[in-house]
Amino acid sequence: MSGYTANREDHLRRLRRIEGQVRGLQRMVDEDKYCIDILTQVSAADHALRSFALSLLEEHMAHCVADAAAKGGAEADSKVKEATDAIARLVRS
Amino acid sequence: MSGYTANREDHLRRLRRIEGQVRGLQRMVDEDKYCIDILTQVSAADHALRSFALSLLEEHMAHCVADAAAKGGAEADSKVKEATDAIARLVRS
Amino acid sequence: MSGYTANREDHLRRLRRIEGQVRGLQRMVDEDKYCIDILTQVSAADHALRSFALSLLEEHMAHCVADAAAKGGAEADSKVKEATDAIARLVRS
Amino acid sequence: MSGYTANREDHLRRLRRIEGQVRGLQRMVDEDKYCIDILTQVSAADHALRSFALSLLEEHMAHCVADAAAKGGAEADSKVKEATDAIARLVRS
């Protein structure tokens, strides 16, 4: 990710918000909130985490994968393989 | 969730671990770690969050849904509908 | 599912439509359609398959799980466990 | 996908197998099989469909996206955006 400082601030902001959501979940469990309401908040946090992953992935593809592809050869192939493996982990997590 | 104190401790432990994972992600972003390594950790946190949701759901079905079902009638139907809506949100988050 | 004849017709209709979507995918591959357009159709078929699963699950919970819950005991517990295992497989497929 | 004939045969084989799974589901519904057994087969078909999508995506990234990236400019950016949009649809389907 080296050098994408503007995005780094945006990434940190998103992650801090997700951390706040997870702390909110702890409060809900602690206060014996209704399961379904907790589950709704879990889905929201999960959605935020996956959106973060997708934006990180887009950035990675636009920079690292595209740079490697521009050079071609084995490096390009291995970057594409690495990215699709990461996508598969995300789709199945 | 009222009254499931033993599970509450387990739930809080899981959520604190997930909070730690999200803070770990902030450190990785802050230290400019490699995207793919960050994505691997996002998938791990996401997996933990979904596992938490599934265990909460099992507990909810074993108690609230089963209790309502035992009584029958409209209350039972509405509890089942509420639970399947929560499952749909989770599947699609 | 025994006896839910009205729903059976609806289920079969949904599955036949999904079968049509999968055959449409074969045509697209055969005609060398653009990858992204094929992927869009895969997502649509996947969405339809998951919606089918969710409606089947709702029906199952409203009947089998609720009936077992009304009787209580070990049978109720095992039905809930069985349903949440099926949900977990769906969430992770 | 133009020109990837070897892969085309593999793609068609996968899709025909998925079509067979969907027809098997119709048989199960028609024969009033147990919901949970049907759901297990739905998850298997869903897994196969997502695996197909992932392999199509890998191929697309290795060819179309990499070629566009090698040329650079607006075309490269738009190919990356298009691919990540397709990934997002898949993650959320």
GROMACS .gro file of C-alpha atoms in nm:
model
  372
    1MET     CA    1   0.000   0.000   0.000
    2SER     CA    2   0.309   0.213   0.029
    3GLY     CA    3   0.258   0.575  -0.048
    4TYR     CA    4  -0.122   0.593  -0.073
    5THR     CA    5  -0.140   0.836   0.217
    6ALA     CA    6  -0.476   0.992   0.131
    7ASN     CA    7  -0.637   0.650   0.116
    8ARG     CA    8  -0.462   0.549   0.436
    9GLU     CA    9  -0.652   0.816   0.629
   10ASP     CA   10  -0.977   0.698   0.474
   11HIS     CA   11  -0.895   0.335   0.558
   12LEU     CA   12  -0.814   0.424   0.919
   13ARG     CA   13  -1.137   0.621   0.953
   14ARG     CA   14  -1.338   0.322   0.827
   15LEU     CA   15  -1.159   0.081   1.060
   16ARG     CA   16  -1.208   0.307   1.361
   17ARG     CA   17  -1.579   0.320   1.281
   18ILE     CA   18  -1.589  -0.064   1.260
   19GLU     CA   19  -1.404  -0.083   1.593
   20GLY     CA   20  -1.676   0.143   1.737
   21GLN     CA   21  -1.943  -0.090   1.597
   22VAL     CA   22  -1.776  -0.392   1.760
   23ARG     CA   23  -1.757  -0.204   2.093
   24GLY     CA   24  -2.125  -0.115   2.051
   25LEU     CA   25  -2.196  -0.488   2.011
   26GLN     CA   26  -2.020  -0.556   2.342
   27ARG     CA   27  -2.241  -0.297   2.510
   28MET     CA   28  -2.551  -0.457   2.360
   29VAL     CA   29  -2.449  -0.804   2.483
   30ASP     CA   30  -2.361  -0.660   2.822
   31GLU     CA   31  -2.700  -0.492   2.851
   32ASP     CA   32  -2.884  -0.809   2.746
   33LYS     CA   33  -3.030  -0.651   2.433
   34TYR     CA   34  -3.261  -0.858   2.216
   35CYS     CA   35  -3.072  -1.112   2.000
   36ILE     CA   36  -3.226  -1.000   1.673
   37ASP     CA   37  -3.122  -0.638   1.738
   38ILE     CA   38  -2.767  -0.757   1.809
   39LEU     CA   39  -2.770  -0.965   1.490
   40THR     CA   40  -2.881  -0.660   1.289
   41GLN     CA   41  -2.579  -0.471   1.421
   42VAL     CA   42  -2.349  -0.767   1.350
   43SER     CA   43  -2.470  -0.764   0.987
   44ALA     CA   44  -2.400  -0.388   0.968
   45ALA     CA   45  -2.045  -0.433   1.102
   46ASP     CA   46  -1.991  -0.727   0.869
   47HIS     CA   47  -2.113  -0.520   0.574
   48ALA     CA   48  -1.874  -0.237   0.670
   49LEU     CA   49  -1.582  -0.481   0.700
   50ARG     CA   50  -1.653  -0.631   0.356
   51SER     CA   51  -1.688  -0.284   0.202
   52PHE     CA   52  -1.349  -0.197   0.349
   53ALA     CA   53  -1.204  -0.515   0.198
   54LEU     CA   54  -1.352  -0.434  -0.142
   55SER     CA   55  -1.207  -0.082  -0.145
   56LEU     CA   56  -0.867  -0.214  -0.036
   57LEU     CA   57  -0.887  -0.472  -0.313
   58GLU     CA   58  -0.975  -0.213  -0.576
   59GLU     CA   59  -0.679  -0.002  -0.469
   60HIS     CA   60  -0.452  -0.306  -0.475
   61MET     CA   61  -0.566  -0.403  -0.823
   62ALA     CA   62  -0.532  -0.047  -0.952
   63HIS     CA   63  -0.175  -0.023  -0.823
   64CYS     CA   64   0.012  -0.345  -0.743
   65VAL     CA   65  -0.164  -0.576  -0.987
   66ALA     CA   66  -0.171  -0.319  -1.268
   67ASP     CA   67   0.199  -0.236  -1.218
   68ALA     CA   68   0.294  -0.603  -1.226
   69ALA     CA   69   0.073  -0.659  -1.531
   70ALA     CA   70   0.243  -0.370  -1.710
   71LYS     CA   71   0.578  -0.547  -1.657
   72GLY     CA   72   0.429  -0.885  -1.756
   73GLY     CA   73   0.581  -1.230  -1.707
   74ALA     CA   74   0.574  -1.453  -1.400
   75GLU     CA   75   0.545  -1.159  -1.161
   76ALA     CA   76   0.220  -1.049  -1.330
   77ASP     CA   77   0.076  -1.400  -1.313
   78SER     CA   78   0.166  -1.439  -0.948
   79LYS     CA   79   0.008  -1.103  -0.855
   80VAL     CA   80  -0.316  -1.200  -1.029
   81LYS     CA   81  -0.317  -1.541  -0.857
   82GLU     CA   82  -0.250  -1.379  -0.520
   83ALA     CA   83  -0.536  -1.129  -0.569
   84THR     CA   84  -0.787  -1.395  -0.678
   85ASP     CA   85  -0.689  -1.611  -0.379
   86ALA     CA   86  -0.762  -1.312  -0.152
   87ILE     CA   87  -1.099  -1.265  -0.327
   88ALA     CA   88  -1.184  -1.633  -0.275
   89ARG     CA   89  -1.104  -1.605   0.098
   90LEU     CA   90  -1.330  -1.301   0.119
   91VAL     CA   91  -1.617  -1.462  -0.073
   92ARG     CA   92  -1.600  -1.765   0.159
   93SER     CA   93  -1.527  -1.598   0.495
   94MET     CA   94  -3.087  -1.300   2.552
   95SER     CA   95  -3.191  -1.232   2.908
   96GLY     CA   96  -3.046  -1.470   3.161
   97TYR     CA   97  -2.790  -1.658   2.950
   98THR     CA   98  -2.507  -1.535   3.165
   99ALA     CA   99  -2.258  -1.809   3.084
  100ASN     CA  100  -2.300  -1.744   2.714
  101ARG     CA  101  -2.277  -1.371   2.772
  102GLU     CA  102  -1.921  -1.407   2.897
  103ASP     CA  103  -1.835  -1.620   2.595
  104HIS     CA  104  -1.997  -1.365   2.361
  105LEU     CA  105  -1.804  -1.077   2.521
  106ARG     CA  106  -1.478  -1.269   2.492
  107ARG     CA  107  -1.538  -1.330   2.121
  108LEU     CA  108  -1.627  -0.966   2.059
  109ARG     CA  109  -1.322  -0.839   2.246
  110ARG     CA  110  -1.106  -1.066   2.030
  111ILE     CA  111  -1.273  -0.926   1.716
  112GLU     CA  112  -1.215  -0.571   1.846
  113GLY     CA  113  -0.848  -0.665   1.885
  114GLN     CA  114  -0.842  -0.793   1.526
  115VAL     CA  115  -0.989  -0.464   1.400
  116ARG     CA  116  -0.729  -0.268   1.599
  117GLY     CA  117  -0.462  -0.495   1.451
  118LEU     CA  118  -0.592  -0.399   1.106
  119GLN     CA  119  -0.550  -0.029   1.192
  120ARG     CA  120  -0.189  -0.097   1.289
  121MET     CA  121  -0.129  -0.282   0.963
  122VAL     CA  122  -0.273   0.006   0.759
  123ASP     CA  123  -0.075   0.257   0.964
  124GLU     CA  124   0.247   0.064   0.906
  125ASP     CA  125   0.181   0.036   0.530
  126LYS     CA  126   0.163  -0.342   0.537
  127TYR     CA  127   0.111  -0.529   0.212
  128CYS     CA  128  -0.254  -0.515   0.093
  129ILE     CA  129  -0.290  -0.889   0.056
  130ASP     CA  130  -0.173  -0.944   0.414
  131ILE     CA  131  -0.427  -0.688   0.534
  132LEU     CA  132  -0.700  -0.859   0.329
  133THR     CA  133  -0.611  -1.194   0.486
  134GLN     CA  134  -0.665  -1.040   0.829
  135VAL     CA  135  -0.990  -0.878   0.718
  136SER     CA  136  -1.117  -1.221   0.609
  137ALA     CA  137  -1.018  -1.364   0.949
  138ALA     CA  138  -1.205  -1.088   1.136
  139ASP     CA  139  -1.503  -1.130   0.905
  140HIS     CA  140  -1.504  -1.505   0.966
  141ALA     CA  141  -1.495  -1.446   1.344
  142LEU     CA  142  -1.782  -1.197   1.322
  143ARG     CA  143  -1.996  -1.439   1.121
  144SER     CA  144  -1.917  -1.724   1.360
  145PHE     CA  145  -2.029  -1.501   1.645
  146ALA     CA  146  -2.352  -1.426   1.457
  147LEU     CA  147  -2.414  -1.797   1.397
  148SER     CA  148  -2.367  -1.887   1.764
  149LEU     CA  149  -2.596  -1.601   1.869
  150LEU     CA  150  -2.852  -1.722   1.618
  151GLU     CA  151  -2.835  -2.080   1.744
  152GLU     CA  152  -2.889  -1.959   2.098
  153HIS     CA  153  -3.178  -1.738   1.987
  154MET     CA  154  -3.344  -2.025   1.801
  155ALA     CA  155  -3.294  -2.265   2.091
  156HIS     CA  156  -3.457  -2.021   2.335
  157CYS     CA  157  -3.677  -1.743   2.194
  158VAL     CA  158  -3.791  -1.916   1.877
  159ALA     CA  159  -3.843  -2.253   2.047
  160ASP     CA  160  -4.036  -2.091   2.336
  161ALA     CA  161  -4.261  -1.903   2.096
  162ALA     CA  162  -4.309  -2.217   1.888
  163ALA     CA  163  -4.411  -2.411   2.198
  164LYS     CA  164  -4.686  -2.154   2.258
  165GLY     CA  165  -4.784  -2.154   1.888
  166GLY     CA  166  -5.004  -1.905   1.708
  167ALA     CA  167  -4.915  -1.569   1.559
  168GLU     CA  168  -4.630  -1.511   1.804
  169ALA     CA  169  -4.459  -1.830   1.684
  170ASP     CA  170  -4.496  -1.730   1.319
  171SER     CA  171  -4.363  -1.381   1.380
  172LYS     CA  172  -4.057  -1.514   1.570
  173VAL     CA  173  -3.974  -1.750   1.283
  174LYS     CA  174  -4.016  -1.469   1.029
  175GLU     CA  175  -3.797  -1.238   1.237
  176ALA     CA  176  -3.524  -1.503   1.263
  177THR     CA  177  -3.525  -1.584   0.892
  178ASP     CA  178  -3.508  -1.212   0.809
  179ALA     CA  179  -3.200  -1.187   1.032
  180ILE     CA  180  -3.048  -1.489   0.855
  181ALA     CA  181  -3.116  -1.327   0.515
  182ARG     CA  182  -2.940  -1.006   0.625
  183LEU     CA  183  -2.643  -1.213   0.741
  184VAL     CA  184  -2.623  -1.421   0.422
  185ARG     CA  185  -2.628  -1.099   0.214
  186SER     CA  186  -2.412  -0.868   0.429
  187MET     CA  187  -4.124  -3.095   0.353
  188SER     CA  188  -4.403  -3.352   0.335
  189GLY     CA  189  -4.741  -3.211   0.255
  190TYR     CA  190  -4.657  -2.851   0.162
  191THR     CA  191  -4.792  -2.899  -0.187
  192ALA     CA  192  -4.860  -2.533  -0.266
  193ASN     CA  193  -4.505  -2.442  -0.174
  194ARG     CA  194  -4.373  -2.738  -0.370
  195GLU     CA  195  -4.506  -2.590  -0.693
  196ASP     CA  196  -4.348  -2.255  -0.606
  197HIS     CA  197  -4.016  -2.427  -0.522
  198LEU     CA  198  -4.016  -2.617  -0.850
  199ARG     CA  199  -4.092  -2.300  -1.046
  200ARG     CA  200  -3.797  -2.123  -0.881
  201LEU     CA  201  -3.563  -2.415  -0.947
  202ARG     CA  202  -3.668  -2.441  -1.311
  203ARG     CA  203  -3.595  -2.071  -1.352
  204ILE     CA  204  -3.250  -2.121  -1.194
  205GLU     CA  205  -3.190  -2.417  -1.428
  206GLY     CA  206  -3.275  -2.181  -1.716
  207GLN     CA  207  -3.025  -1.926  -1.582
  208VAL     CA  208  -2.752  -2.192  -1.569
  209ARG     CA  209  -2.832  -2.300  -1.926
  210GLY     CA  210  -2.819  -1.933  -2.027
  211LEU     CA  211  -2.470  -1.920  -1.874
  212GLN     CA  212  -2.364  -2.213  -2.091
  213ARG     CA  213  -2.487  -2.028  -2.399
  214MET     CA  214  -2.294  -1.716  -2.295
  215VAL     CA  215  -1.973  -1.917  -2.247
  216ASP     CA  216  -2.031  -2.098  -2.575
  217GLU     CA  217  -2.078  -1.768  -2.760
  218ASP     CA  218  -1.766  -1.616  -2.604
  219LYS     CA  219  -1.958  -1.342  -2.426
  220TYR     CA  220  -1.764  -1.086  -2.225
  221CYS     CA  221  -1.649  -1.224  -1.885
  222ILE     CA  222  -1.801  -0.943  -1.681
  223ASP     CA  223  -2.142  -0.999  -1.842
  224ILE     CA  224  -2.116  -1.370  -1.761
  225LEU     CA  225  -2.017  -1.287  -1.402
  226THR     CA  226  -2.321  -1.058  -1.369
  227GLN     CA  227  -2.543  -1.349  -1.469
  228VAL     CA  228  -2.361  -1.584  -1.231
  229SER     CA  229  -2.434  -1.340  -0.946
  230ALA     CA  230  -2.801  -1.330  -1.047
  231ALA     CA  231  -2.825  -1.712  -1.048
  232ASP     CA  232  -2.640  -1.726  -0.717
  233HIS     CA  233  -2.878  -1.471  -0.568
  234ALA     CA  234  -3.178  -1.674  -0.688
  235LEU     CA  235  -3.032  -1.995  -0.542
  236ARG     CA  236  -2.973  -1.830  -0.204
  237SER     CA  237  -3.323  -1.680  -0.204
  238PHE     CA  238  -3.460  -2.027  -0.270
  239ALA     CA  239  -3.255  -2.160   0.022
  240LEU     CA  240  -3.383  -1.885   0.251
  241SER     CA  241  -3.748  -1.955   0.165
  242LEU     CA  242  -3.695  -2.328   0.215
  243LEU     CA  243  -3.532  -2.254   0.549
  244GLU     CA  244  -3.819  -2.031   0.662
  245GLU     CA  245  -4.066  -2.304   0.574
  246HIS     CA  246  -3.857  -2.562   0.755
  247MET     CA  247  -3.833  -2.347   1.067
  248ALA     CA  248  -4.206  -2.267   1.061
  249HIS     CA  249  -4.295  -2.637   1.041
  250CYS     CA  250  -4.032  -2.896   1.142
  251VAL     CA  251  -3.839  -2.683   1.391
  252ALA     CA  252  -4.152  -2.530   1.543
  253ASP     CA  253  -4.320  -2.870   1.575
  254ALA     CA  254  -4.016  -3.019   1.743
  255ALA     CA  255  -3.989  -2.715   1.970
  256ALA     CA  256  -4.352  -2.754   2.071
  257LYS     CA  257  -4.273  -3.110   2.186
  258GLY     CA  258  -3.951  -2.995   2.355
  259GLY     CA  259  -3.668  -3.214   2.480
  260ALA     CA  260  -3.374  -3.359   2.292
  261GLU     CA  261  -3.563  -3.369   1.961
  262ALA     CA  262  -3.619  -2.991   1.979
  263ASP     CA  263  -3.251  -2.927   2.052
  264SER     CA  264  -3.136  -3.150   1.769
  265LYS     CA  265  -3.370  -2.982   1.518
  266VAL     CA  266  -3.238  -2.639   1.616
  267LYS     CA  267  -2.878  -2.760   1.588
  268GLU     CA  268  -2.949  -2.917   1.249
  269ALA     CA  269  -3.107  -2.594   1.120
  270THR     CA  270  -2.823  -2.372   1.242
  271ASP     CA  271  -2.568  -2.609   1.084
  272ALA     CA  272  -2.754  -2.574   0.753
  273ILE     CA  273  -2.751  -2.194   0.794
  274ALA     CA  274  -2.375  -2.202   0.860
  275ARG     CA  275  -2.316  -2.405   0.543
  276LEU     CA  276  -2.522  -2.154   0.347
  277VAL     CA  277  -2.346  -1.849   0.494
  278ARG     CA  278  -2.008  -2.004   0.405
  279SER     CA  279  -2.084  -2.164   0.068
  280MET     CA  280  -1.316  -1.449  -2.306
  281SER     CA  281  -1.240  -1.469  -2.676
  282GLY     CA  282  -0.993  -1.737  -2.770
  283TYR     CA  283  -0.958  -1.925  -2.441
  284THR     CA  284  -1.093  -2.242  -2.596
  285ALA     CA  285  -0.938  -2.488  -2.351
  286ASN     CA  286  -1.092  -2.302  -2.062
  287ARG     CA  287  -1.424  -2.279  -2.243
  288GLU     CA  288  -1.456  -2.657  -2.241
  289ASP     CA  289  -1.374  -2.661  -1.869
  290HIS     CA  290  -1.628  -2.383  -1.802
  291LEU     CA  291  -1.901  -2.567  -1.995
  292ARG     CA  292  -1.827  -2.889  -1.807
  293ARG     CA  293  -1.862  -2.707  -1.473
  294LEU     CA  294  -2.186  -2.539  -1.578
  295ARG     CA  295  -2.336  -2.865  -1.703
  296ARG     CA  296  -2.254  -3.022  -1.367
  297ILE     CA  297  -2.424  -2.729  -1.188
  298GLU     CA  298  -2.726  -2.768  -1.418
  299GLY     CA  299  -2.738  -3.134  -1.312
  300GLN     CA  300  -2.725  -3.029  -0.946
  301VAL     CA  301  -3.019  -2.791  -0.999
  302ARG     CA  302  -3.216  -3.066  -1.173
  303GLY     CA  303  -3.131  -3.297  -0.881
  304LEU     CA  304  -3.278  -3.033  -0.649
  305GLN     CA  305  -3.603  -3.038  -0.848
  306ARG     CA  306  -3.618  -3.416  -0.807
  307MET     CA  307  -3.560  -3.382  -0.432
  308VAL     CA  308  -3.840  -3.124  -0.399
  309ASP     CA  309  -4.067  -3.336  -0.617
  310GLU     CA  310  -4.003  -3.645  -0.402
  311ASP     CA  311  -4.066  -3.449  -0.079
  312LYS     CA  312  -3.713  -3.503   0.050
  313TYR     CA  313  -3.621  -3.367   0.392
  314CYS     CA  314  -3.561  -2.987   0.388
  315ILE     CA  315  -3.220  -3.007   0.548
  316ASP     CA  316  -3.100  -3.256   0.285
  317ILE     CA  317  -3.225  -3.024   0.012
  318LEU     CA  318  -3.050  -2.729   0.179
  319THR     CA  319  -2.724  -2.926   0.188
  320GLN     CA  320  -2.751  -2.978  -0.187
  321VAL     CA  321  -2.837  -2.610  -0.242
  322SER     CA  322  -2.518  -2.516  -0.056
  323ALA     CA  323  -2.318  -2.756  -0.274
  324ALA     CA  324  -2.462  -2.606  -0.594
  325ASP     CA  325  -2.404  -2.255  -0.460
  326HIS     CA  326  -2.044  -2.343  -0.376
  327ALA     CA  327  -1.991  -2.481  -0.728
  328LEU     CA  328  -2.141  -2.167  -0.884
  329ARG     CA  329  -1.915  -1.940  -0.678
  330SER     CA  330  -1.610  -2.152  -0.762
  331PHE     CA  331  -1.700  -2.115  -1.129
  332ALA     CA  332  -1.728  -1.736  -1.083
  333LEU     CA  333  -1.389  -1.725  -0.910
  334SER     CA  334  -1.216  -1.918  -1.188
  335LEU     CA  335  -1.380  -1.697  -1.452
  336LEU     CA  336  -1.267  -1.392  -1.258
  337GLU     CA  337  -0.909  -1.518  -1.234
  338GLU     CA  338  -0.901  -1.577  -1.608
  339HIS     CA  339  -1.050  -1.233  -1.672
  340MET     CA  340  -0.793  -1.064  -1.450
  341ALA     CA  341  -0.505  -1.259  -1.604
  342HIS     CA  342  -0.611  -1.157  -1.954
  343CYS     CA  343  -0.843  -0.855  -1.998
  344VAL     CA  344  -0.742  -0.664  -1.686
  345ALA     CA  345  -0.370  -0.739  -1.727
  346ASP     CA  346  -0.378  -0.640  -2.097
  347ALA     CA  347  -0.554  -0.313  -2.018
  348ALA     CA  348  -0.313  -0.248  -1.731
  349ALA     CA  349  -0.017  -0.303  -1.964
  350LYS     CA  350  -0.154  -0.028  -2.188
  351GLY     CA  351  -0.233   0.199  -1.892
  352GLY     CA  352  -0.448   0.511  -1.887
  353ALA     CA  353  -0.824   0.544  -1.854
  354GLU     CA  354  -0.887   0.202  -2.012
  355ALA     CA  355  -0.681   0.033  -1.738
  356ASP     CA  356  -0.866   0.220  -1.462
  357SER     CA  357  -1.205   0.134  -1.608
  358LYS     CA  358  -1.117  -0.237  -1.639
  359VAL     CA  359  -1.007  -0.248  -1.274
  360LYS     CA  360  -1.326  -0.068  -1.165
  361GLU     CA  361  -1.540  -0.305  -1.371
  362ALA     CA  362  -1.370  -0.610  -1.220
  363THR     CA  363  -1.402  -0.486  -0.861
  364ASP     CA  364  -1.771  -0.407  -0.920
  365ALA     CA  365  -1.820  -0.766  -1.038
  366ILE     CA  366  -1.639  -0.891  -0.727
  367ALA     CA  367  -1.864  -0.676  -0.506
  368ARG     CA  368  -2.176  -0.821  -0.672
  369LEU     CA  369  -2.041  -1.171  -0.613
  370VAL     CA  370  -1.949  -1.107  -0.248
  371ARG     CA  371  -2.301  -0.970  -0.185
  372SER     CA  372  -2.511  -1.206  -0.399
   0.00000   0.00000   0.00000
